[in-house]
Amino acid sequence: MRRAWIPYGIAATWLVFLTAYSFRLWGSVFTGTKWGMWLGAATDAAAHLHGLVAGEPAMMIGPLVLAAGLLLGHALLRRALPESPPWSLSLAAGLVALSLIALGLGAVGLFRPVWLLGLATVSTLAGLVDLFISERPSRVVPRLSRLELAILAPWLALGLLTAVNPSLFYDALYYHLSLPRLYLRYGSVTPHAWHVLSYFPSGAEMLFGMGLVGGSMIAAQLLLLGVWAAAVPPGSIVHRR
């Protein structure tokens, strides 16, 4: 009985730490001019969202890649599991598969918009076909505990707001997208002497590169939600153990 409180104790400790860190961050970073810039961006959120929908169709590449990961992962796991997998596990497996395929394309000099967009499109269509011809009914629905949903939902909401909010000059994700942009510029995943991180490509950067094929930073940021959601299955397994 006592062990049942262990995850809640860990979550409470983590929440206290995060709150303290947030107060310190806001007190040291979001001051003066930076605070004014952030406040101005936040108050202009409605106009910014309207601009995204009306003037940046390339941002839809982000949801396309997420859908491709979900459907591809579901098609792969359906053959390995006795029942249809939950959406979080399907998304995790699909995004890993997409990132590895994108890395393979980059290794042979095909890390270019037409190939990456084709990868997302073909994966989506193949997943849809497999979904409709499946003999077992599909149940791509979340199967998480209340605690897991309570922890996951605020983070996904925060990630969505971060993705669609106007970027600022100190936006960390803006700088992390420099490596996928470099790979897209040269069309291959190869090391560059002036960029030390290019020697260590990650799966997330492959996904960000797929989001950037249309030139939309928002699409790449939306894929960050997929990366976060892909971390749910391992966390769920650890929690239930």
JSON list of N, CA and C in Angstrom, two decimals, residues 133-192:
[
{"chain": "A", "resi": 133, "resn": "ILE", "atom": "N", "xyz": [-7.49, -2.40, -44.02]},
{"chain": "A", "resi": 133, "resn": "ILE", "atom": "CA", "xyz": [-7.54, -3.82, -44.38]},
{"chain": "A", "resi": 133, "resn": "ILE", "atom": "C", "xyz": [-7.27, -4.72, -43.19]},
{"chain": "A", "resi": 134, "resn": "SER", "atom": "N", "xyz": [-7.06, -4.11, -42.03]},
{"chain": "A", "resi": 134, "resn": "SER", "atom": "CA", "xyz": [-6.78, -4.90, -40.83]},
{"chain": "A", "resi": 134, "resn": "SER", "atom": "C", "xyz": [-7.99, -5.74, -40.47]},
{"chain": "A", "resi": 135, "resn": "GLU", "atom": "N", "xyz": [-7.76, -6.99, -40.09]},
{"chain": "A", "resi": 135, "resn": "GLU", "atom": "CA", "xyz": [-8.85, -7.87, -39.69]},
{"chain": "A", "resi": 135, "resn": "GLU", "atom": "C", "xyz": [-9.35, -7.53, -38.29]},
{"chain": "A", "resi": 136, "resn": "ARG", "atom": "N", "xyz": [-8.43, -7.15, -37.41]},
{"chain": "A", "resi": 136, "resn": "ARG", "atom": "CA", "xyz": [-8.82, -6.80, -36.05]},
{"chain": "A", "resi": 136, "resn": "ARG", "atom": "C", "xyz": [-9.24, -5.34, -36.01]},
{"chain": "A", "resi": 137, "resn": "PRO", "atom": "N", "xyz": [-10.23, -5.00, -35.21]},
{"chain": "A", "resi": 137, "resn": "PRO", "atom": "CA", "xyz": [-10.62, -3.59, -35.10]},
{"chain": "A", "resi": 137, "resn": "PRO", "atom": "C", "xyz": [-9.50, -2.76, -34.52]},
{"chain": "A", "resi": 138, "resn": "SER", "atom": "N", "xyz": [-9.35, -1.56, -35.05]},
{"chain": "A", "resi": 138, "resn": "SER", "atom": "CA", "xyz": [-8.29, -0.67, -34.57]},
{"chain": "A", "resi": 138, "resn": "SER", "atom": "C", "xyz": [-8.74, 0.07, -33.32]},
{"chain": "A", "resi": 139, "resn": "ARG", "atom": "N", "xyz": [-7.85, 0.15, -32.37]},
{"chain": "A", "resi": 139, "resn": "ARG", "atom": "CA", "xyz": [-8.16, 0.87, -31.14]},
{"chain": "A", "resi": 139, "resn": "ARG", "atom": "C", "xyz": [-6.99, 1.79, -30.80]},
{"chain": "A", "resi": 140, "resn": "VAL", "atom": "N", "xyz": [-6.79, 2.77, -31.65]},
{"chain": "A", "resi": 140, "resn": "VAL", "atom": "CA", "xyz": [-5.70, 3.71, -31.42]},
{"chain": "A", "resi": 140, "resn": "VAL", "atom": "C", "xyz": [-6.20, 4.77, -30.44]},
{"chain": "A", "resi": 141, "resn": "VAL", "atom": "N", "xyz": [-6.28, 4.42, -29.20]},
{"chain": "A", "resi": 141, "resn": "VAL", "atom": "CA", "xyz": [-6.77, 5.32, -28.15]},
{"chain": "A", "resi": 141, "resn": "VAL", "atom": "C", "xyz": [-5.80, 5.27, -26.99]},
{"chain": "A", "resi": 142, "resn": "PRO", "atom": "N", "xyz": [-5.71, 6.36, -26.23]},
{"chain": "A", "resi": 142, "resn": "PRO", "atom": "CA", "xyz": [-4.79, 6.36, -25.09]},
{"chain": "A", "resi": 142, "resn": "PRO", "atom": "C", "xyz": [-5.27, 5.43, -23.99]},
{"chain": "A", "resi": 143, "resn": "ARG", "atom": "N", "xyz": [-4.32, 4.68, -23.44]},
{"chain": "A", "resi": 143, "resn": "ARG", "atom": "CA", "xyz": [-4.62, 3.82, -22.31]},
{"chain": "A", "resi": 143, "resn": "ARG", "atom": "C", "xyz": [-3.60, 4.13, -21.22]},
{"chain": "A", "resi": 144, "resn": "LEU", "atom": "N", "xyz": [-3.79, 5.24, -20.58]},
{"chain": "A", "resi": 144, "resn": "LEU", "atom": "CA", "xyz": [-2.86, 5.71, -19.56]},
{"chain": "A", "resi": 144, "resn": "LEU", "atom": "C", "xyz": [-3.59, 5.87, -18.24]},
{"chain": "A", "resi": 145, "resn": "SER", "atom": "N", "xyz": [-2.83, 5.81, -17.17]},
{"chain": "A", "resi": 145, "resn": "SER", "atom": "CA", "xyz": [-3.43, 6.02, -15.86]},
{"chain": "A", "resi": 145, "resn": "SER", "atom": "C", "xyz": [-3.74, 7.50, -15.67]},
{"chain": "A", "resi": 146, "resn": "ARG", "atom": "N", "xyz": [-4.52, 7.81, -14.65]},
{"chain": "A", "resi": 146, "resn": "ARG", "atom": "CA", "xyz": [-4.86, 9.20, -14.38]},
{"chain": "A", "resi": 146, "resn": "ARG", "atom": "C", "xyz": [-3.63, 10.03, -14.04]},
{"chain": "A", "resi": 147, "resn": "LEU", "atom": "N", "xyz": [-2.72, 9.43, -13.30]},
{"chain": "A", "resi": 147, "resn": "LEU", "atom": "CA", "xyz": [-1.50, 10.15, -12.94]},
{"chain": "A", "resi": 147, "resn": "LEU", "atom": "C", "xyz": [-0.68, 10.46, -14.19]},
{"chain": "A", "resi": 148, "resn": "GLU", "atom": "N", "xyz": [-0.56, 9.50, -15.09]},
{"chain": "A", "resi": 148, "resn": "GLU", "atom": "CA", "xyz": [0.20, 9.72, -16.31]},
{"chain": "A", "resi": 148, "resn": "GLU", "atom": "C", "xyz": [-0.44, 10.80, -17.17]},
{"chain": "A", "resi": 149, "resn": "LEU", "atom": "N", "xyz": [-1.76, 10.78, -17.27]},
{"chain": "A", "resi": 149, "resn": "LEU", "atom": "CA", "xyz": [-2.45, 11.82, -18.04]},
{"chain": "A", "resi": 149, "resn": "LEU", "atom": "C", "xyz": [-2.31, 13.18, -17.39]},
{"chain": "A", "resi": 150, "resn": "ALA", "atom": "N", "xyz": [-2.35, 13.22, -16.04]},
{"chain": "A", "resi": 150, "resn": "ALA", "atom": "CA", "xyz": [-2.20, 14.49, -15.32]},
{"chain": "A", "resi": 150, "resn": "ALA", "atom": "C", "xyz": [-0.83, 15.09, -15.54]},
{"chain": "A", "resi": 151, "resn": "ILE", "atom": "N", "xyz": [0.19, 14.24, -15.67]},
{"chain": "A", "resi": 151, "resn": "ILE", "atom": "CA", "xyz": [1.54, 14.74, -15.91]},
{"chain": "A", "resi": 151, "resn": "ILE", "atom": "C", "xyz": [1.73, 15.09, -17.38]},
{"chain": "A", "resi": 152, "resn": "LEU", "atom": "N", "xyz": [1.16, 14.29, -18.27]},
{"chain": "A", "resi": 152, "resn": "LEU", "atom": "CA", "xyz": [1.38, 14.48, -19.69]},
{"chain": "A", "resi": 152, "resn": "LEU", "atom": "C", "xyz": [0.61, 15.66, -20.27]},
{"chain": "A", "resi": 153, "resn": "ALA", "atom": "N", "xyz": [-0.66, 15.81, -19.90]},
{"chain": "A", "resi": 153, "resn": "ALA", "atom": "CA", "xyz": [-1.51, 16.82, -20.52]},
{"chain": "A", "resi": 153, "resn": "ALA", "atom": "C", "xyz": [-0.96, 18.24, -20.40]},
{"chain": "A", "resi": 154, "resn": "PRO", "atom": "N", "xyz": [-0.53, 18.69, -19.19]},
{"chain": "A", "resi": 154, "resn": "PRO", "atom": "CA", "xyz": [0.00, 20.06, -19.10]},
{"chain": "A", "resi": 154, "resn": "PRO", "atom": "C", "xyz": [1.25, 20.27, -19.96]},
{"chain": "A", "resi": 155, "resn": "TRP", "atom": "N", "xyz": [2.10, 19.25, -20.05]},
{"chain": "A", "resi": 155, "resn": "TRP", "atom": "CA", "xyz": [3.32, 19.39, -20.84]},
{"chain": "A", "resi": 155, "resn": "TRP", "atom": "C", "xyz": [3.01, 19.49, -22.33]},
{"chain": "A", "resi": 156, "resn": "LEU", "atom": "N", "xyz": [2.04, 18.70, -22.81]},
{"chain": "A", "resi": 156, "resn": "LEU", "atom": "CA", "xyz": [1.66, 18.79, -24.22]},
{"chain": "A", "resi": 156, "resn": "LEU", "atom": "C", "xyz": [0.99, 20.13, -24.52]},
{"chain": "A", "resi": 157, "resn": "ALA", "atom": "N", "xyz": [0.18, 20.61, -23.58]},
{"chain": "A", "resi": 157, "resn": "ALA", "atom": "CA", "xyz": [-0.45, 21.92, -23.77]},
{"chain": "A", "resi": 157, "resn": "ALA", "atom": "C", "xyz": [0.60, 23.02, -23.81]},
{"chain": "A", "resi": 158, "resn": "LEU", "atom": "N", "xyz": [1.59, 22.94, -22.91]},
{"chain": "A", "resi": 158, "resn": "LEU", "atom": "CA", "xyz": [2.67, 23.92, -22.90]},
{"chain": "A", "resi": 158, "resn": "LEU", "atom": "C", "xyz": [3.48, 23.84, -24.19]},
{"chain": "A", "resi": 159, "resn": "GLY", "atom": "N", "xyz": [3.73, 22.61, -24.65]},
{"chain": "A", "resi": 159, "resn": "GLY", "atom": "CA", "xyz": [4.47, 22.46, -25.90]},
{"chain": "A", "resi": 159, "resn": "GLY", "atom": "C", "xyz": [3.72, 23.02, -27.09]},
{"chain": "A", "resi": 160, "resn": "LEU", "atom": "N", "xyz": [2.39, 22.85, -27.11]},
{"chain": "A", "resi": 160, "resn": "LEU", "atom": "CA", "xyz": [1.60, 23.39, -28.21]},
{"chain": "A", "resi": 160, "resn": "LEU", "atom": "C", "xyz": [1.63, 24.91, -28.21]},
{"chain": "A", "resi": 161, "resn": "LEU", "atom": "N", "xyz": [1.50, 25.52, -27.03]},
{"chain": "A", "resi": 161, "resn": "LEU", "atom": "CA", "xyz": [1.57, 26.97, -26.94]},
{"chain": "A", "resi": 161, "resn": "LEU", "atom": "C", "xyz": [2.94, 27.48, -27.35]},
{"chain": "A", "resi": 162, "resn": "THR", "atom": "N", "xyz": [3.98, 26.76, -26.96]},
{"chain": "A", "resi": 162, "resn": "THR", "atom": "CA", "xyz": [5.34, 27.15, -27.33]},
{"chain": "A", "resi": 162, "resn": "THR", "atom": "C", "xyz": [5.53, 27.07, -28.84]},
{"chain": "A", "resi": 163, "resn": "ALA", "atom": "N", "xyz": [4.94, 26.06, -29.46]},
{"chain": "A", "resi": 163, "resn": "ALA", "atom": "CA", "xyz": [5.12, 25.86, -30.89]},
{"chain": "A", "resi": 163, "resn": "ALA", "atom": "C", "xyz": [4.45, 26.95, -31.71]},
{"chain": "A", "resi": 164, "resn": "VAL", "atom": "N", "xyz": [3.25, 27.36, -31.32]},
{"chain": "A", "resi": 164, "resn": "VAL", "atom": "CA", "xyz": [2.51, 28.33, -32.12]},
{"chain": "A", "resi": 164, "resn": "VAL", "atom": "C", "xyz": [2.76, 29.76, -31.68]},
{"chain": "A", "resi": 165, "resn": "ASN", "atom": "N", "xyz": [3.44, 29.97, -30.56]},
{"chain": "A", "resi": 165, "resn": "ASN", "atom": "CA", "xyz": [3.72, 31.32, -30.10]},
{"chain": "A", "resi": 165, "resn": "ASN", "atom": "C", "xyz": [4.82, 31.94, -30.95]},
{"chain": "A", "resi": 166, "resn": "PRO", "atom": "N", "xyz": [4.77, 33.25, -31.20]},
{"chain": "A", "resi": 166, "resn": "PRO", "atom": "CA", "xyz": [5.83, 33.88, -31.99]},
{"chain": "A", "resi": 166, "resn": "PRO", "atom": "C", "xyz": [7.20, 33.62, -31.38]},
{"chain": "A", "resi": 167, "resn": "SER", "atom": "N", "xyz": [8.18, 33.29, -32.21]},
{"chain": "A", "resi": 167, "resn": "SER", "atom": "CA", "xyz": [9.52, 33.00, -31.70]},
{"chain": "A", "resi": 167, "resn": "SER", "atom": "C", "xyz": [10.23, 34.28, -31.30]},
{"chain": "A", "resi": 168, "resn": "LEU", "atom": "N", "xyz": [11.07, 34.18, -30.27]},
{"chain": "A", "resi": 168, "resn": "LEU", "atom": "CA", "xyz": [11.86, 35.30, -29.79]},
{"chain": "A", "resi": 168, "resn": "LEU", "atom": "C", "xyz": [13.33, 35.00, -30.00]},
{"chain": "A", "resi": 169, "resn": "PHE", "atom": "N", "xyz": [14.16, 36.02, -29.84]},
{"chain": "A", "resi": 169, "resn": "PHE", "atom": "CA", "xyz": [15.56, 35.83, -30.18]},
{"chain": "A", "resi": 169, "resn": "PHE", "atom": "C", "xyz": [16.28, 34.89, -29.23]},
{"chain": "A", "resi": 170, "resn": "TYR", "atom": "N", "xyz": [15.71, 34.64, -28.05]},
{"chain": "A", "resi": 170, "resn": "TYR", "atom": "CA", "xyz": [16.34, 33.71, -27.11]},
{"chain": "A", "resi": 170, "resn": "TYR", "atom": "C", "xyz": [15.62, 32.36, -27.10]},
{"chain": "A", "resi": 171, "resn": "ASP", "atom": "N", "xyz": [14.82, 32.09, -28.11]},
{"chain": "A", "resi": 171, "resn": "ASP", "atom": "CA", "xyz": [14.11, 30.83, -28.21]},
{"chain": "A", "resi": 171, "resn": "ASP", "atom": "C", "xyz": [15.12, 29.70, -28.44]},
{"chain": "A", "resi": 172, "resn": "ALA", "atom": "N", "xyz": [15.23, 28.78, -27.48]},
{"chain": "A", "resi": 172, "resn": "ALA", "atom": "CA", "xyz": [16.25, 27.72, -27.57]},
{"chain": "A", "resi": 172, "resn": "ALA", "atom": "C", "xyz": [16.02, 26.83, -28.78]},
{"chain": "A", "resi": 173, "resn": "LEU", "atom": "N", "xyz": [14.75, 26.52, -29.08]},
{"chain": "A", "resi": 173, "resn": "LEU", "atom": "CA", "xyz": [14.48, 25.61, -30.19]},
{"chain": "A", "resi": 173, "resn": "LEU", "atom": "C", "xyz": [14.92, 26.22, -31.51]},
{"chain": "A", "resi": 174, "resn": "TYR", "atom": "N", "xyz": [14.88, 27.55, -31.61]},
{"chain": "A", "resi": 174, "resn": "TYR", "atom": "CA", "xyz": [15.31, 28.20, -32.84]},
{"chain": "A", "resi": 174, "resn": "TYR", "atom": "C", "xyz": [16.76, 27.84, -33.15]},
{"chain": "A", "resi": 175, "resn": "TYR", "atom": "N", "xyz": [17.59, 27.81, -32.14]},
{"chain": "A", "resi": 175, "resn": "TYR", "atom": "CA", "xyz": [19.00, 27.49, -32.35]},
{"chain": "A", "resi": 175, "resn": "TYR", "atom": "C", "xyz": [19.20, 25.99, -32.58]},
{"chain": "A", "resi": 176, "resn": "HIS", "atom": "N", "xyz": [18.37, 25.17, -31.98]},
{"chain": "A", "resi": 176, "resn": "HIS", "atom": "CA", "xyz": [18.50, 23.73, -32.17]},
{"chain": "A", "resi": 176, "resn": "HIS", "atom": "C", "xyz": [18.09, 23.31, -33.58]},
{"chain": "A", "resi": 177, "resn": "LEU", "atom": "N", "xyz": [17.38, 24.16, -34.28]},
{"chain": "A", "resi": 177, "resn": "LEU", "atom": "CA", "xyz": [16.99, 23.83, -35.65]},
{"chain": "A", "resi": 177, "resn": "LEU", "atom": "C", "xyz": [18.09, 24.14, -36.66]},
{"chain": "A", "resi": 178, "resn": "SER", "atom": "N", "xyz": [19.20, 24.71, -36.20]},
{"chain": "A", "resi": 178, "resn": "SER", "atom": "CA", "xyz": [20.27, 25.07, -37.13]},
{"chain": "A", "resi": 178, "resn": "SER", "atom": "C", "xyz": [20.89, 23.84, -37.78]},
{"chain": "A", "resi": 179, "resn": "LEU", "atom": "N", "xyz": [21.01, 22.74, -37.03]},
{"chain": "A", "resi": 179, "resn": "LEU", "atom": "CA", "xyz": [21.62, 21.54, -37.60]},
{"chain": "A", "resi": 179, "resn": "LEU", "atom": "C", "xyz": [20.75, 20.90, -38.68]},
{"chain": "A", "resi": 180, "resn": "PRO", "atom": "N", "xyz": [19.43, 20.72, -38.46]},
{"chain": "A", "resi": 180, "resn": "PRO", "atom": "CA", "xyz": [18.60, 20.21, -39.56]},
{"chain": "A", "resi": 180, "resn": "PRO", "atom": "C", "xyz": [18.62, 21.12, -40.78]},
{"chain": "A", "resi": 181, "resn": "ARG", "atom": "N", "xyz": [18.68, 22.43, -40.55]},
{"chain": "A", "resi": 181, "resn": "ARG", "atom": "CA", "xyz": [18.78, 23.36, -41.69]},
{"chain": "A", "resi": 181, "resn": "ARG", "atom": "C", "xyz": [20.08, 23.13, -42.46]},
{"chain": "A", "resi": 182, "resn": "LEU", "atom": "N", "xyz": [21.15, 22.86, -41.72]},
{"chain": "A", "resi": 182, "resn": "LEU", "atom": "CA", "xyz": [22.43, 22.59, -42.37]},
{"chain": "A", "resi": 182, "resn": "LEU", "atom": "C", "xyz": [22.36, 21.33, -43.21]},
{"chain": "A", "resi": 183, "resn": "TYR", "atom": "N", "xyz": [21.74, 20.30, -42.68]},
{"chain": "A", "resi": 183, "resn": "TYR", "atom": "CA", "xyz": [21.60, 19.05, -43.43]},
{"chain": "A", "resi": 183, "resn": "TYR", "atom": "C", "xyz": [20.75, 19.25, -44.69]},
{"chain": "A", "resi": 184, "resn": "LEU", "atom": "N", "xyz": [19.68, 20.03, -44.55]},
{"chain": "A", "resi": 184, "resn": "LEU", "atom": "CA", "xyz": [18.82, 20.29, -45.71]},
{"chain": "A", "resi": 184, "resn": "LEU", "atom": "C", "xyz": [19.56, 21.12, -46.76]},
{"chain": "A", "resi": 185, "resn": "ARG", "atom": "N", "xyz": [20.39, 22.02, -46.30]},
{"chain": "A", "resi": 185, "resn": "ARG", "atom": "CA", "xyz": [21.12, 22.88, -47.24]},
{"chain": "A", "resi": 185, "resn": "ARG", "atom": "C", "xyz": [22.06, 22.07, -48.12]},
{"chain": "A", "resi": 186, "resn": "TYR", "atom": "N", "xyz": [22.74, 21.10, -47.53]},
{"chain": "A", "resi": 186, "resn": "TYR", "atom": "CA", "xyz": [23.69, 20.28, -48.28]},
{"chain": "A", "resi": 186, "resn": "TYR", "atom": "C", "xyz": [23.08, 18.97, -48.78]},
{"chain": "A", "resi": 187, "resn": "GLY", "atom": "N", "xyz": [21.87, 18.66, -48.33]},
{"chain": "A", "resi": 187, "resn": "GLY", "atom": "CA", "xyz": [21.19, 17.47, -48.81]},
{"chain": "A", "resi": 187, "resn": "GLY", "atom": "C", "xyz": [21.72, 16.16, -48.29]},
{"chain": "A", "resi": 188, "resn": "SER", "atom": "N", "xyz": [22.52, 16.21, -47.24]},
{"chain": "A", "resi": 188, "resn": "SER", "atom": "CA", "xyz": [23.08, 14.97, -46.70]},
{"chain": "A", "resi": 188, "resn": "SER", "atom": "C", "xyz": [23.40, 15.16, -45.22]},
{"chain": "A", "resi": 189, "resn": "VAL", "atom": "N", "xyz": [23.42, 14.05, -44.50]},
{"chain": "A", "resi": 189, "resn": "VAL", "atom": "CA", "xyz": [23.77, 14.06, -43.08]},
{"chain": "A", "resi": 189, "resn": "VAL", "atom": "C", "xyz": [25.24, 13.69, -42.98]},
{"chain": "A", "resi": 190, "resn": "THR", "atom": "N", "xyz": [26.08, 14.71, -43.02]},
{"chain": "A", "resi": 190, "resn": "THR", "atom": "CA", "xyz": [27.53, 14.52, -42.95]},
{"chain": "A", "resi": 190, "resn": "THR", "atom": "C", "xyz": [28.12, 15.52, -41.97]},
{"chain": "A", "resi": 191, "resn": "PRO", "atom": "N", "xyz": [29.23, 15.18, -41.33]},
{"chain": "A", "resi": 191, "resn": "PRO", "atom": "CA", "xyz": [29.87, 16.11, -40.38]},
{"chain": "A", "resi": 191, "resn": "PRO", "atom": "C", "xyz": [30.43, 17.34, -41.08]},
{"chain": "A", "resi": 192, "resn": "HIS", "atom": "N", "xyz": [30.39, 18.47, -40.37]},
{"chain": "A", "resi": 192, "resn": "HIS", "atom": "CA", "xyz": [30.97, 19.71, -40.86]},
{"chain": "A", "resi": 192, "resn": "HIS", "atom": "C", "xyz": [31.88, 20.25, -39.76]}
]
